[in-house]
Amino acid sequence: MNKVLKSILLVFGLVLVASCSKSDSSTLAPLRDYEVQKAADMASIETFMKTHYMTVTSSPGTDDDMDVTYTVIPAGGTQVSIWDQTDYPRMTREVTVRQGDADVVYNVYYLMLREGSGAESKSPCNVDSVLAGYRGEFLSSKSETVGSVTTTTIGGTEFEENRSPSAFLPLTSVIRGWSEVFPKLKTGTYTDNADGTITYGDFGAAVLFIPSGLAYFRNAQSTIPVYSPLVFSVKLFEIQRNDQDGDGIFSYQEDINNDGYVLSLPAGVVNPDDSDGDGIPDFLDSDDDGDGFLTKYEIKNLADDTTYTFENIPTCGAAGNGKKRYLDPTCHN
Ligand SMILES: [Ca+2]
Ligand SMILES: [Ca+2]
Ligand SMILES: [Ca+2]
Ligand SMILES: [Ca+2]
């Protein structure tokens, strides 16, 4: 199959399974206890990390750059495990999700292979879209018998790879584990080639270890068994900004505390990204400061009926609180 067509099909597959997981209730496995499954998944992930070593290809400018392979440390082997290696910092992203009738607190481990750097480097926020290369594996126990000795280990099975993505994936429609870690990465450099393609260099790359509760959990997928922890190696080539509420302000610009995440939080929880405190975060709120004038109206220059660029949106002046006027209830246009 032609490579580009194959990439499109693979991307489509990922989006398809992501959307199925939210809507299709006919393929659900029996519900397991979230905390019990989380503990099992973390044990599998940590066992995998402690029994395998990792090889990272550094080959700037080629398709192979930042490719990762995982190999079982043989008996007596001196390779340093993924868990113990120090070449790539092991980070933890804590994620709290309301599941069932309780909050479940997950840890997503990720290895920062390369943060990403370049004159135009930028990070997506958790509701932007990404152009990303990736390879995904699910973890499961594997038994091997040599003579009379059976050894059971946790191994990875590849279910999907896309080296040359052609479509942007909205982080709002992929598994939660992705949208929690991509904001930690930056894009790199771009080189236009004579044939119209772009070569990406110094892009951000990471390996993600995702418990099933932040992936597909009990939703059956054609290539992934239910309740599987997933390991993804990802490469961030480019991002696309989104404006979820269509108010003319990109969602990443509505990330008031500038941490890379905009969230809808349960009622009663103070949301740092909800300017008027009405329970609707700015990126979904058409009237951010709650003054009764829509944001898309407040960022207009009525003198010539144009919309200000973000940088040029006026403040309320001496009488105001110093914020741009769509965030300041003391004035409007
Ligand atoms: Ca917006
Ligand atoms: Ca934020
Ligand atoms: Ca609000
Ligand atoms: Ca307003």
PDB file of C-alpha atoms and ligand atoms in Angstrom, residues 286-295 298 325-327, ligand 4:
ATOM      1  CA  SER A 286     -18.742  33.206  25.092  1.00  0.00           C
ATOM      2  CA  ASP A 287     -18.779  36.009  27.717  1.00  0.00           C
ATOM      3  CA  ASP A 288     -15.511  35.567  29.604  1.00  0.00           C
ATOM      4  CA  ASP A 289     -15.873  38.388  32.126  1.00  0.00           C
ATOM      5  CA  GLY A 290     -19.616  37.900  32.638  1.00  0.00           C
ATOM      6  CA  ASP A 291     -20.514  41.527  31.918  1.00  0.00           C
ATOM      7  CA  GLY A 292     -23.307  40.637  29.528  1.00  0.00           C
ATOM      8  CA  PHE A 293     -21.289  41.591  26.445  1.00  0.00           C
ATOM      9  CA  LEU A 294     -20.016  38.717  24.314  1.00  0.00           C
ATOM     10  CA  THR A 295     -16.227  38.395  23.982  1.00  0.00           C
ATOM     11  CA  GLU A 298     -15.727  43.198  23.050  1.00  0.00           C
ATOM     12  CA  ARG A 325     -11.385  44.537  28.215  1.00  0.00           C
ATOM     13  CA  TYR A 326     -13.075  41.218  27.368  1.00  0.00           C
ATOM     14  CA  LEU A 327     -11.655  40.007  30.709  1.00  0.00           C
TER      15      LEU A 327
HETATM   16 CA    CA B   4     -17.826  40.173  28.248  1.00  0.00          CA
END
